[in-house]
Amino acid sequence: MAHIQVPEGVPGIRSLVMFRPETGQYLYELAQVLLRGESPLSEAERELIAAYVSSHNDCVFCMSSHAAAARYLFKDKKQLVDFVLTDYQSAPISNKLKALLNIAGKVQVNGKNVLPEDVEEARRQGAIDRDIHDTVLLAATFSMFNRYVDGLASFTPTDPQAYEEMGVRLGEKGYALPHNS
Amino acid sequence: MPHIPLDEKLPGITGILNYRLDTALPIRELTHILLRGNSTLTQGERELIATIVSHGNECKFCTAAHTAAADLLLGEKETTDSIKKDIALSSVSDKMKALLIIAKAVQVSGKNVTSEMIDQAKKAGATDLEIHDTVFIAALFSWYNRMVDGLASVTPTDPAFYSRLATILAEKGYLSSENRYAGLTK
C-alpha cells in the first residue's frame, strides 16, 4: 500500500501525478521532452538508459515500464534490452552506447563518480557534448523518478502483460498526462 | 573543469540549466512550486530538505547554495548547522525531524523509506501532502546533485558567491527571468 492516499489501483508515477497534478504536469513535460524531444540519442536508446538506471535503483515499476517501451521502440532488435539489463558489456550494442551506459551507471550512484577518463572514452567512441549531457540528464532524472515512485511506495503491478501494454502506449503516444476522470 | 563546455560566468547548476533550455523549463517550474509555492511547510523548512539531501550526496555547490538560502529565509544559521550534525538533536520541530529523516532515506534510495518513518511523521502532525512534497523535494535534489557533480560544473569557493545566489533564490525563487543572474558576478 502506498504511504499516502493516492487513487487505488493506479500504478506507479501515474497515481502520484493524479495526487498532485500541479507538479505532475511538469514531470510529464520533462519526460516527454527528454525522452521524445530532439536529441542525438534515439528514443529507443534513451528508454534503454532509463531502464538501465531504474534497474540499478531496483525500481521495478520504472525498470519494467521503460524496458517495455525500449523493446517496443527497438522493434526486431528488442532482445538487446534484456542483454543490456543483464550485462551491457557483452550486449550487441555500439561501443559508444556502452561508454554512455558506463557514465549513466556512475551517475546513478553519485555524480562525482563520473571521471574525466569516462567522458574521454565516450568521446573516443564518437559521443558529442549533447550525448554526454543527455546521458547525465537521463540518469539524474531517473534517479529522481525512481525515488519518487519507491519513496511513496506507489502501486507496482506484477503482471508482465500490464507493462507490455504500457510499453506500447509509451512508444506510440509518449508521455501524456493521465486525467482524474 | 566541466565535462562539457558551459558558460564560465554561470557556475554550478546555473550554466547547466542554460545549456539545454527545453528540459530546464519544467525543472524550474517544478522546483518553484515545491520550494516556493503554497505549502504548510515554510520556505525555510523546504530549503532544509534541499540542504540535508545535498549534504548527504556531498554535493558542495548545492549544499552551500541551499544552506545559504535556508539561513537567509530562517534568519539564523544554527538550524542548518544542527541538522547536518544530527537531525534528532537539532532545533527543528518533531514534525520537521520526521520529515528530514524521510528525506535522508530517499537520498539513499526510495526503498529505504519505511512505514515506521511515515507513521512517525503522521503522528507528529504531517499531512499526506507534506509527506508527498518532502519525498518529491528529496528526489528533486537527488537530480540536482547528480547534474552538478555528474557534469563536474565549477564550484565557487568564495562564501560571498553563495550569499549573492541565496538572495536571488529568496527574492526571485526558481523561475527563469531576464538578467536573473545579474547580481551573481560582483
PDB file of N, CA and C in Angstrom, chain A residues 3-5 16 19-20 22-27 29-30 33-34 37-39 57-60 107-112 114-116 119 123 129-130 132-134 136-137 139-141 143-144 146-148 150-152, chain B residues 3-5 16 19-20 22-23 25-27 29-30 33-34 38 56-60 102 106-111 113-115 118 122 127-129 131-133 135-136 138-140 142-143 145-147 149-151:
ATOM      1  N   HIS A   3       2.288   4.969   0.780  1.00  0.00           N
ATOM      2  CA  HIS A   3       2.448   5.677   2.056  1.00  0.00           C
ATOM      3  C   HIS A   3       1.442   6.810   2.227  1.00  0.00           C
ATOM      4  N   ILE A   4       0.874   7.309   1.138  1.00  0.00           N
ATOM      5  CA  ILE A   4      -0.116   8.386   1.207  1.00  0.00           C
ATOM      6  C   ILE A   4      -1.336   7.968   0.394  1.00  0.00           C
ATOM      7  N   GLN A   5      -2.456   8.704   0.566  1.00  0.00           N
ATOM      8  CA  GLN A   5      -3.689   8.303  -0.107  1.00  0.00           C
ATOM      9  C   GLN A   5      -3.762   8.734  -1.564  1.00  0.00           C
ATOM     10  N   LEU A  16       0.769   9.137  -8.503  1.00  0.00           N
ATOM     11  CA  LEU A  16       1.337  10.303  -7.812  1.00  0.00           C
ATOM     12  C   LEU A  16       0.995  11.593  -8.549  1.00  0.00           C
ATOM     13  N   PHE A  19      -2.398  12.467  -7.692  1.00  0.00           N
ATOM     14  CA  PHE A  19      -2.457  13.003  -6.321  1.00  0.00           C
ATOM     15  C   PHE A  19      -2.136  14.502  -6.320  1.00  0.00           C
ATOM     16  N   ARG A  20      -1.146  14.894  -7.127  1.00  0.00           N
ATOM     17  CA  ARG A  20      -0.746  16.314  -7.167  1.00  0.00           C
ATOM     18  C   ARG A  20      -0.498  16.717  -8.625  1.00  0.00           C
ATOM     19  N   GLU A  22      -0.619  19.493 -10.097  1.00  0.00           N
ATOM     20  CA  GLU A  22       0.119  20.744 -10.294  1.00  0.00           C
ATOM     21  C   GLU A  22       1.606  20.467 -10.560  1.00  0.00           C
ATOM     22  N   THR A  23       2.188  19.542  -9.788  1.00  0.00           N
ATOM     23  CA  THR A  23       3.588  19.179 -10.025  1.00  0.00           C
ATOM     24  C   THR A  23       3.684  18.112 -11.116  1.00  0.00           C
ATOM     25  N   GLY A  24       2.654  17.262 -11.182  1.00  0.00           N
ATOM     26  CA  GLY A  24       2.669  16.162 -12.146  1.00  0.00           C
ATOM     27  C   GLY A  24       2.795  16.613 -13.590  1.00  0.00           C
ATOM     28  N   GLN A  25       2.128  17.728 -13.907  1.00  0.00           N
ATOM     29  CA  GLN A  25       2.172  18.188 -15.308  1.00  0.00           C
ATOM     30  C   GLN A  25       3.610  18.461 -15.749  1.00  0.00           C
ATOM     31  N   TYR A  26       4.439  18.992 -14.858  1.00  0.00           N
ATOM     32  CA  TYR A  26       5.820  19.312 -15.247  1.00  0.00           C
ATOM     33  C   TYR A  26       6.698  18.067 -15.304  1.00  0.00           C
ATOM     34  N   LEU A  27       6.359  17.069 -14.492  1.00  0.00           N
ATOM     35  CA  LEU A  27       7.092  15.796 -14.575  1.00  0.00           C
ATOM     36  C   LEU A  27       6.869  15.151 -15.935  1.00  0.00           C
ATOM     37  N   GLU A  29       5.909  16.718 -18.634  1.00  0.00           N
ATOM     38  CA  GLU A  29       6.515  17.591 -19.644  1.00  0.00           C
ATOM     39  C   GLU A  29       8.008  17.292 -19.762  1.00  0.00           C
ATOM     40  N   LEU A  30       8.662  17.107 -18.601  1.00  0.00           N
ATOM     41  CA  LEU A  30      10.087  16.769 -18.603  1.00  0.00           C
ATOM     42  C   LEU A  30      10.334  15.430 -19.289  1.00  0.00           C
ATOM     43  N   VAL A  33       9.849  15.772 -23.193  1.00  0.00           N
ATOM     44  CA  VAL A  33      10.902  16.493 -23.925  1.00  0.00           C
ATOM     45  C   VAL A  33      12.231  15.733 -23.835  1.00  0.00           C
ATOM     46  N   LEU A  34      12.486  15.098 -22.709  1.00  0.00           N
ATOM     47  CA  LEU A  34      13.745  14.371 -22.528  1.00  0.00           C
ATOM     48  C   LEU A  34      13.777  13.059 -23.320  1.00  0.00           C
ATOM     49  N   GLY A  37      11.867  14.361 -27.228  1.00  0.00           N
ATOM     50  CA  GLY A  37      12.289  15.596 -27.892  1.00  0.00           C
ATOM     51  C   GLY A  37      13.559  15.379 -28.700  1.00  0.00           C
ATOM     52  N   GLU A  38      14.118  16.469 -29.197  1.00  0.00           N
ATOM     53  CA  GLU A  38      15.292  16.409 -30.049  1.00  0.00           C
ATOM     54  C   GLU A  38      16.531  16.019 -29.210  1.00  0.00           C
ATOM     55  N   SER A  39      17.282  15.024 -29.727  1.00  0.00           N
ATOM     56  CA  SER A  39      18.491  14.550 -29.046  1.00  0.00           C
ATOM     57  C   SER A  39      19.316  13.741 -30.027  1.00  0.00           C
ATOM     58  N   ASN A  57      18.630   1.071  -9.585  1.00  0.00           N
ATOM     59  CA  ASN A  57      17.962   1.580  -8.377  1.00  0.00           C
ATOM     60  C   ASN A  57      16.929   0.591  -7.852  1.00  0.00           C
ATOM     61  N   ASP A  58      16.821  -0.550  -8.539  1.00  0.00           N
ATOM     62  CA  ASP A  58      15.900  -1.599  -8.107  1.00  0.00           C
ATOM     63  C   ASP A  58      14.450  -1.084  -8.074  1.00  0.00           C
ATOM     64  N   CYS A  59      14.145  -0.148  -8.961  1.00  0.00           N
ATOM     65  CA  CYS A  59      12.775   0.378  -9.045  1.00  0.00           C
ATOM     66  C   CYS A  59      12.039  -0.461 -10.089  1.00  0.00           C
ATOM     67  N   VAL A  60      11.271  -1.429  -9.629  1.00  0.00           N
ATOM     68  CA  VAL A  60      10.648  -2.416 -10.518  1.00  0.00           C
ATOM     69  C   VAL A  60       9.652  -1.768 -11.478  1.00  0.00           C
ATOM     70  N   VAL A 107      26.536   7.928 -12.608  1.00  0.00           N
ATOM     71  CA  VAL A 107      25.639   8.997 -12.127  1.00  0.00           C
ATOM     72  C   VAL A 107      24.586   8.411 -11.191  1.00  0.00           C
ATOM     73  N   GLN A 108      24.122   7.203 -11.505  1.00  0.00           N
ATOM     74  CA  GLN A 108      23.098   6.555 -10.656  1.00  0.00           C
ATOM     75  C   GLN A 108      23.594   6.454  -9.211  1.00  0.00           C
ATOM     76  N   VAL A 109      24.877   6.147  -9.036  1.00  0.00           N
ATOM     77  CA  VAL A 109      25.435   6.029  -7.675  1.00  0.00           C
ATOM     78  C   VAL A 109      25.690   7.418  -7.092  1.00  0.00           C
ATOM     79  N   ASN A 110      26.478   8.231  -7.807  1.00  0.00           N
ATOM     80  CA  ASN A 110      26.766   9.605  -7.378  1.00  0.00           C
ATOM     81  C   ASN A 110      27.434  10.337  -8.540  1.00  0.00           C
ATOM     82  N   GLY A 111      27.020  11.569  -8.774  1.00  0.00           N
ATOM     83  CA  GLY A 111      27.583  12.342  -9.882  1.00  0.00           C
ATOM     84  C   GLY A 111      29.106  12.403  -9.859  1.00  0.00           C
ATOM     85  N   LYS A 112      29.658  12.458  -8.646  1.00  0.00           N
ATOM     86  CA  LYS A 112      31.117  12.563  -8.511  1.00  0.00           C
ATOM     87  C   LYS A 112      31.863  11.371  -9.096  1.00  0.00           C
ATOM     88  N   VAL A 114      31.650  10.103 -11.937  1.00  0.00           N
ATOM     89  CA  VAL A 114      31.999  10.281 -13.352  1.00  0.00           C
ATOM     90  C   VAL A 114      33.371  10.952 -13.433  1.00  0.00           C
ATOM     91  N   LEU A 115      34.334  10.250 -14.022  1.00  0.00           N
ATOM     92  CA  LEU A 115      35.700  10.764 -14.094  1.00  0.00           C
ATOM     93  C   LEU A 115      35.992  11.270 -15.505  1.00  0.00           C
ATOM     94  N   PRO A 116      37.002  12.171 -15.630  1.00  0.00           N
ATOM     95  CA  PRO A 116      37.358  12.653 -16.978  1.00  0.00           C
ATOM     96  C   PRO A 116      37.619  11.503 -17.950  1.00  0.00           C
ATOM     97  N   VAL A 119      34.473  10.201 -19.591  1.00  0.00           N
ATOM     98  CA  VAL A 119      33.985  11.103 -20.635  1.00  0.00           C
ATOM     99  C   VAL A 119      34.891  11.010 -21.869  1.00  0.00           C
ATOM    100  N   ARG A 123      33.908  10.042 -25.749  1.00  0.00           N
ATOM    101  CA  ARG A 123      34.260  10.886 -26.912  1.00  0.00           C
ATOM    102  C   ARG A 123      35.045  10.081 -27.949  1.00  0.00           C
ATOM    103  N   ASP A 129      29.128  16.396 -27.188  1.00  0.00           N
ATOM    104  CA  ASP A 129      28.718  17.026 -25.920  1.00  0.00           C
ATOM    105  C   ASP A 129      27.278  16.697 -25.542  1.00  0.00           C
ATOM    106  N   ARG A 130      26.380  16.804 -26.523  1.00  0.00           N
ATOM    107  CA  ARG A 130      24.973  16.573 -26.203  1.00  0.00           C
ATOM    108  C   ARG A 130      24.691  15.123 -25.795  1.00  0.00           C
ATOM    109  N   ILE A 132      26.707  13.293 -24.085  1.00  0.00           N
ATOM    110  CA  ILE A 132      27.171  13.209 -22.692  1.00  0.00           C
ATOM    111  C   ILE A 132      26.192  13.925 -21.766  1.00  0.00           C
ATOM    112  N   HIS A 133      25.815  15.139 -22.159  1.00  0.00           N
ATOM    113  CA  HIS A 133      24.848  15.892 -21.353  1.00  0.00           C
ATOM    114  C   HIS A 133      23.535  15.119 -21.190  1.00  0.00           C
ATOM    115  N   ASP A 134      23.008  14.620 -22.305  1.00  0.00           N
ATOM    116  CA  ASP A 134      21.698  13.961 -22.240  1.00  0.00           C
ATOM    117  C   ASP A 134      21.768  12.653 -21.449  1.00  0.00           C
ATOM    118  N   VAL A 136      23.802  12.102 -18.809  1.00  0.00           N
ATOM    119  CA  VAL A 136      23.810  12.507 -17.392  1.00  0.00           C
ATOM    120  C   VAL A 136      22.402  12.956 -16.988  1.00  0.00           C
ATOM    121  N   LEU A 137      21.744  13.691 -17.874  1.00  0.00           N
ATOM    122  CA  LEU A 137      20.388  14.176 -17.592  1.00  0.00           C
ATOM    123  C   LEU A 137      19.390  13.017 -17.441  1.00  0.00           C
ATOM    124  N   ALA A 139      20.141   9.906 -16.556  1.00  0.00           N
ATOM    125  CA  ALA A 139      20.475   9.159 -15.330  1.00  0.00           C
ATOM    126  C   ALA A 139      20.020   9.925 -14.091  1.00  0.00           C
ATOM    127  N   ALA A 140      20.186  11.245 -14.097  1.00  0.00           N
ATOM    128  CA  ALA A 140      19.754  12.061 -12.956  1.00  0.00           C
ATOM    129  C   ALA A 140      18.225  12.068 -12.859  1.00  0.00           C
ATOM    130  N   THR A 141      17.565  12.173 -13.990  1.00  0.00           N
ATOM    131  CA  THR A 141      16.097  12.231 -13.998  1.00  0.00           C
ATOM    132  C   THR A 141      15.504  10.920 -13.500  1.00  0.00           C
ATOM    133  N   SER A 143      17.015   8.847 -11.522  1.00  0.00           N
ATOM    134  CA  SER A 143      17.335   8.764 -10.094  1.00  0.00           C
ATOM    135  C   SER A 143      16.273   9.522  -9.293  1.00  0.00           C
ATOM    136  N   MET A 144      15.712  10.564  -9.899  1.00  0.00           N
ATOM    137  CA  MET A 144      14.616  11.301  -9.260  1.00  0.00           C
ATOM    138  C   MET A 144      13.299  10.503  -9.337  1.00  0.00           C
ATOM    139  N   ASN A 146      12.732   7.334  -9.812  1.00  0.00           N
ATOM    140  CA  ASN A 146      12.797   6.096  -9.032  1.00  0.00           C
ATOM    141  C   ASN A 146      12.549   6.377  -7.551  1.00  0.00           C
ATOM    142  N   ARG A 147      13.154   7.455  -7.049  1.00  0.00           N
ATOM    143  CA  ARG A 147      12.985   7.803  -5.628  1.00  0.00           C
ATOM    144  C   ARG A 147      11.568   8.272  -5.313  1.00  0.00           C
ATOM    145  N   TYR A 148      10.978   8.960  -6.263  1.00  0.00           N
ATOM    146  CA  TYR A 148       9.611   9.464  -6.087  1.00  0.00           C
ATOM    147  C   TYR A 148       8.643   8.271  -6.028  1.00  0.00           C
ATOM    148  N   ASP A 150       9.300   4.935  -5.503  1.00  0.00           N
ATOM    149  CA  ASP A 150       9.513   3.993  -4.393  1.00  0.00           C
ATOM    150  C   ASP A 150       9.431   4.674  -3.026  1.00  0.00           C
ATOM    151  N   GLY A 151       9.802   5.940  -2.960  1.00  0.00           N
ATOM    152  CA  GLY A 151       9.772   6.666  -1.684  1.00  0.00           C
ATOM    153  C   GLY A 151       8.359   6.811  -1.143  1.00  0.00           C
ATOM    154  N   LEU A 152       7.367   6.763  -2.040  1.00  0.00           N
ATOM    155  CA  LEU A 152       5.975   6.840  -1.595  1.00  0.00           C
ATOM    156  C   LEU A 152       5.284   5.482  -1.703  1.00  0.00           C
TER     157      LEU A 152
ATOM    158  N   HIS B   3      32.789  18.640 -17.700  1.00  0.00           N
ATOM    159  CA  HIS B   3      32.922  17.598 -18.719  1.00  0.00           C
ATOM    160  C   HIS B   3      32.444  18.048 -20.093  1.00  0.00           C
ATOM    161  N   ILE B   4      31.605  19.089 -20.132  1.00  0.00           N
ATOM    162  CA  ILE B   4      31.154  19.662 -21.414  1.00  0.00           C
ATOM    163  C   ILE B   4      31.304  21.180 -21.297  1.00  0.00           C
ATOM    164  N   PRO B   5      31.418  21.895 -22.420  1.00  0.00           N
ATOM    165  CA  PRO B   5      31.595  23.357 -22.328  1.00  0.00           C
ATOM    166  C   PRO B   5      30.352  24.057 -21.779  1.00  0.00           C
ATOM    167  N   ILE B  16      24.401  24.822 -16.294  1.00  0.00           N
ATOM    168  CA  ILE B  16      23.810  23.568 -16.790  1.00  0.00           C
ATOM    169  C   ILE B  16      22.370  23.821 -17.244  1.00  0.00           C
ATOM    170  N   TYR B  19      22.322  25.428 -20.542  1.00  0.00           N
ATOM    171  CA  TYR B  19      22.857  24.621 -21.646  1.00  0.00           C
ATOM    172  C   TYR B  19      21.737  23.998 -22.474  1.00  0.00           C
ATOM    173  N   ARG B  20      20.708  23.522 -21.789  1.00  0.00           N
ATOM    174  CA  ARG B  20      19.577  22.952 -22.527  1.00  0.00           C
ATOM    175  C   ARG B  20      18.279  23.486 -21.925  1.00  0.00           C
ATOM    176  N   ASP B  22      15.008  23.505 -23.025  1.00  0.00           N
ATOM    177  CA  ASP B  22      13.699  22.832 -23.062  1.00  0.00           C
ATOM    178  C   ASP B  22      13.497  21.880 -21.880  1.00  0.00           C
ATOM    179  N   THR B  23      14.574  21.288 -21.386  1.00  0.00           N
ATOM    180  CA  THR B  23      14.432  20.426 -20.204  1.00  0.00           C
ATOM    181  C   THR B  23      14.534  21.249 -18.904  1.00  0.00           C
ATOM    182  N   LEU B  25      13.191  24.123 -18.378  1.00  0.00           N
ATOM    183  CA  LEU B  25      11.916  24.801 -18.114  1.00  0.00           C
ATOM    184  C   LEU B  25      11.010  24.021 -17.141  1.00  0.00           C
ATOM    185  N   PRO B  26      10.678  22.747 -17.430  1.00  0.00           N
ATOM    186  CA  PRO B  26       9.827  22.030 -16.463  1.00  0.00           C
ATOM    187  C   PRO B  26      10.506  21.815 -15.109  1.00  0.00           C
ATOM    188  N   ILE B  27      11.823  21.685 -15.096  1.00  0.00           N
ATOM    189  CA  ILE B  27      12.531  21.513 -13.820  1.00  0.00           C
ATOM    190  C   ILE B  27      12.415  22.788 -12.975  1.00  0.00           C
ATOM    191  N   GLU B  29       9.993  25.045 -13.151  1.00  0.00           N
ATOM    192  CA  GLU B  29       8.594  25.158 -12.711  1.00  0.00           C
ATOM    193  C   GLU B  29       8.341  24.248 -11.504  1.00  0.00           C
ATOM    194  N   LEU B  30       8.824  23.014 -11.629  1.00  0.00           N
ATOM    195  CA  LEU B  30       8.665  22.017 -10.573  1.00  0.00           C
ATOM    196  C   LEU B  30       9.314  22.493  -9.268  1.00  0.00           C
ATOM    197  N   ILE B  33       7.345  25.452  -7.668  1.00  0.00           N
ATOM    198  CA  ILE B  33       6.117  25.033  -6.969  1.00  0.00           C
ATOM    199  C   ILE B  33       6.471  24.367  -5.643  1.00  0.00           C
ATOM    200  N   LEU B  34       7.435  23.440  -5.688  1.00  0.00           N
ATOM    201  CA  LEU B  34       7.763  22.668  -4.481  1.00  0.00           C
ATOM    202  C   LEU B  34       8.441  23.505  -3.403  1.00  0.00           C
ATOM    203  N   ASN B  38       2.462  27.523  -2.637  1.00  0.00           N
ATOM    204  CA  ASN B  38       1.681  27.424  -1.399  1.00  0.00           C
ATOM    205  C   ASN B  38       1.983  26.108  -0.707  1.00  0.00           C
ATOM    206  N   GLY B  56      23.930  15.047   2.155  1.00  0.00           N
ATOM    207  CA  GLY B  56      24.091  13.585   2.119  1.00  0.00           C
ATOM    208  C   GLY B  56      24.771  13.105   0.843  1.00  0.00           C
ATOM    209  N   ASN B  57      24.517  13.793  -0.272  1.00  0.00           N
ATOM    210  CA  ASN B  57      25.160  13.436  -1.545  1.00  0.00           C
ATOM    211  C   ASN B  57      26.534  14.091  -1.693  1.00  0.00           C
ATOM    212  N   GLU B  58      26.948  14.833  -0.679  1.00  0.00           N
ATOM    213  CA  GLU B  58      28.230  15.541  -0.682  1.00  0.00           C
ATOM    214  C   GLU B  58      28.398  16.441  -1.902  1.00  0.00           C
ATOM    215  N   CYS B  59      27.300  17.044  -2.315  1.00  0.00           N
ATOM    216  CA  CYS B  59      27.356  17.982  -3.445  1.00  0.00           C
ATOM    217  C   CYS B  59      27.656  19.363  -2.865  1.00  0.00           C
ATOM    218  N   LYS B  60      28.905  19.801  -3.015  1.00  0.00           N
ATOM    219  CA  LYS B  60      29.346  21.041  -2.353  1.00  0.00           C
ATOM    220  C   LYS B  60      28.580  22.263  -2.832  1.00  0.00           C
ATOM    221  N   ILE B 102      12.876  11.176   6.659  1.00  0.00           N
ATOM    222  CA  ILE B 102      12.355  10.592   5.412  1.00  0.00           C
ATOM    223  C   ILE B 102      13.200  11.077   4.221  1.00  0.00           C
ATOM    224  N   VAL B 106      15.286   8.868   1.437  1.00  0.00           N
ATOM    225  CA  VAL B 106      15.080   8.990  -0.013  1.00  0.00           C
ATOM    226  C   VAL B 106      16.404   9.282  -0.722  1.00  0.00           C
ATOM    227  N   GLN B 107      17.239  10.085  -0.079  1.00  0.00           N
ATOM    228  CA  GLN B 107      18.538  10.422  -0.685  1.00  0.00           C
ATOM    229  C   GLN B 107      19.336   9.158  -1.020  1.00  0.00           C
ATOM    230  N   VAL B 108      19.252   8.158  -0.164  1.00  0.00           N
ATOM    231  CA  VAL B 108      19.967   6.895  -0.420  1.00  0.00           C
ATOM    232  C   VAL B 108      19.188   6.042  -1.417  1.00  0.00           C
ATOM    233  N   SER B 109      17.914   5.763  -1.122  1.00  0.00           N
ATOM    234  CA  SER B 109      17.042   5.032  -2.055  1.00  0.00           C
ATOM    235  C   SER B 109      15.597   5.209  -1.610  1.00  0.00           C
ATOM    236  N   GLY B 110      14.685   5.318  -2.562  1.00  0.00           N
ATOM    237  CA  GLY B 110      13.270   5.433  -2.232  1.00  0.00           C
ATOM    238  C   GLY B 110      12.805   4.273  -1.378  1.00  0.00           C
ATOM    239  N   LYS B 111      13.405   3.111  -1.619  1.00  0.00           N
ATOM    240  CA  LYS B 111      13.026   1.904  -0.885  1.00  0.00           C
ATOM    241  C   LYS B 111      13.376   1.972   0.591  1.00  0.00           C
ATOM    242  N   VAL B 113      12.614   4.270   2.653  1.00  0.00           N
ATOM    243  CA  VAL B 113      11.544   4.886   3.459  1.00  0.00           C
ATOM    244  C   VAL B 113      10.676   3.764   4.031  1.00  0.00           C
ATOM    245  N   THR B 114      10.584   3.690   5.351  1.00  0.00           N
ATOM    246  CA  THR B 114       9.807   2.620   5.983  1.00  0.00           C
ATOM    247  C   THR B 114       8.440   3.133   6.454  1.00  0.00           C
ATOM    248  N   SER B 115       7.521   2.195   6.681  1.00  0.00           N
ATOM    249  CA  SER B 115       6.200   2.554   7.212  1.00  0.00           C
ATOM    250  C   SER B 115       6.336   3.210   8.577  1.00  0.00           C
ATOM    251  N   ILE B 118       7.014   6.861   8.160  1.00  0.00           N
ATOM    252  CA  ILE B 118       5.791   7.549   7.749  1.00  0.00           C
ATOM    253  C   ILE B 118       4.855   7.716   8.955  1.00  0.00           C
ATOM    254  N   LYS B 122       3.374  11.149  10.551  1.00  0.00           N
ATOM    255  CA  LYS B 122       1.937  11.409  10.704  1.00  0.00           C
ATOM    256  C   LYS B 122       1.579  11.672  12.164  1.00  0.00           C
ATOM    257  N   THR B 127       0.914  15.993   7.155  1.00  0.00           N
ATOM    258  CA  THR B 127      -0.184  15.598   6.272  1.00  0.00           C
ATOM    259  C   THR B 127       0.385  14.771   5.106  1.00  0.00           C
ATOM    260  N   ASP B 128      -0.532  14.125   4.368  1.00  0.00           N
ATOM    261  CA  ASP B 128      -0.116  13.380   3.175  1.00  0.00           C
ATOM    262  C   ASP B 128       0.617  14.282   2.188  1.00  0.00           C
ATOM    263  N   LEU B 129       0.102  15.505   2.050  1.00  0.00           N
ATOM    264  CA  LEU B 129       0.723  16.427   1.090  1.00  0.00           C
ATOM    265  C   LEU B 129       2.140  16.819   1.534  1.00  0.00           C
ATOM    266  N   ILE B 131       4.130  14.966   3.341  1.00  0.00           N
ATOM    267  CA  ILE B 131       4.979  13.789   3.121  1.00  0.00           C
ATOM    268  C   ILE B 131       5.305  13.658   1.628  1.00  0.00           C
ATOM    269  N   HIS B 132       4.281  13.837   0.803  1.00  0.00           N
ATOM    270  CA  HIS B 132       4.488  13.807  -0.653  1.00  0.00           C
ATOM    271  C   HIS B 132       5.553  14.815  -1.073  1.00  0.00           C
ATOM    272  N   ASP B 133       5.394  16.049  -0.635  1.00  0.00           N
ATOM    273  CA  ASP B 133       6.317  17.100  -1.065  1.00  0.00           C
ATOM    274  C   ASP B 133       7.732  16.861  -0.528  1.00  0.00           C
ATOM    275  N   VAL B 135       9.166  13.896   0.020  1.00  0.00           N
ATOM    276  CA  VAL B 135       9.765  12.850  -0.822  1.00  0.00           C
ATOM    277  C   VAL B 135      10.134  13.439  -2.190  1.00  0.00           C
ATOM    278  N   PHE B 136       9.256  14.274  -2.715  1.00  0.00           N
ATOM    279  CA  PHE B 136       9.492  14.855  -4.042  1.00  0.00           C
ATOM    280  C   PHE B 136      10.697  15.804  -4.016  1.00  0.00           C
ATOM    281  N   ALA B 138      13.173  15.719  -1.948  1.00  0.00           N
ATOM    282  CA  ALA B 138      14.377  14.882  -1.771  1.00  0.00           C
ATOM    283  C   ALA B 138      14.769  14.222  -3.098  1.00  0.00           C
ATOM    284  N   ALA B 139      13.776  13.760  -3.857  1.00  0.00           N
ATOM    285  CA  ALA B 139      14.048  13.155  -5.170  1.00  0.00           C
ATOM    286  C   ALA B 139      14.576  14.215  -6.139  1.00  0.00           C
ATOM    287  N   LEU B 140      14.001  15.414  -6.071  1.00  0.00           N
ATOM    288  CA  LEU B 140      14.416  16.507  -6.961  1.00  0.00           C
ATOM    289  C   LEU B 140      15.873  16.906  -6.703  1.00  0.00           C
ATOM    290  N   SER B 142      18.111  14.921  -5.484  1.00  0.00           N
ATOM    291  CA  SER B 142      18.911  13.808  -5.983  1.00  0.00           C
ATOM    292  C   SER B 142      19.212  14.047  -7.468  1.00  0.00           C
ATOM    293  N   TRP B 143      18.309  14.730  -8.141  1.00  0.00           N
ATOM    294  CA  TRP B 143      18.509  15.130  -9.542  1.00  0.00           C
ATOM    295  C   TRP B 143      19.558  16.243  -9.635  1.00  0.00           C
ATOM    296  N   ASN B 145      21.837  17.331  -7.551  1.00  0.00           N
ATOM    297  CA  ASN B 145      23.176  16.939  -7.110  1.00  0.00           C
ATOM    298  C   ASN B 145      23.891  16.150  -8.198  1.00  0.00           C
ATOM    299  N   ARG B 146      23.150  15.256  -8.870  1.00  0.00           N
ATOM    300  CA  ARG B 146      23.753  14.443  -9.934  1.00  0.00           C
ATOM    301  C   ARG B 146      24.087  15.265 -11.172  1.00  0.00           C
ATOM    302  N   MET B 147      23.281  16.257 -11.480  1.00  0.00           N
ATOM    303  CA  MET B 147      23.581  17.107 -12.637  1.00  0.00           C
ATOM    304  C   MET B 147      24.856  17.916 -12.375  1.00  0.00           C
ATOM    305  N   ASP B 149      27.346  17.481 -10.138  1.00  0.00           N
ATOM    306  CA  ASP B 149      28.582  16.703  -9.994  1.00  0.00           C
ATOM    307  C   ASP B 149      28.848  15.798 -11.200  1.00  0.00           C
ATOM    308  N   GLY B 150      27.784  15.292 -11.818  1.00  0.00           N
ATOM    309  CA  GLY B 150      27.946  14.406 -12.974  1.00  0.00           C
ATOM    310  C   GLY B 150      28.532  15.123 -14.174  1.00  0.00           C
ATOM    311  N   LEU B 151      28.332  16.438 -14.257  1.00  0.00           N
ATOM    312  CA  LEU B 151      28.929  17.212 -15.351  1.00  0.00           C
ATOM    313  C   LEU B 151      30.135  18.016 -14.857  1.00  0.00           C
TER     314      LEU B 151
END
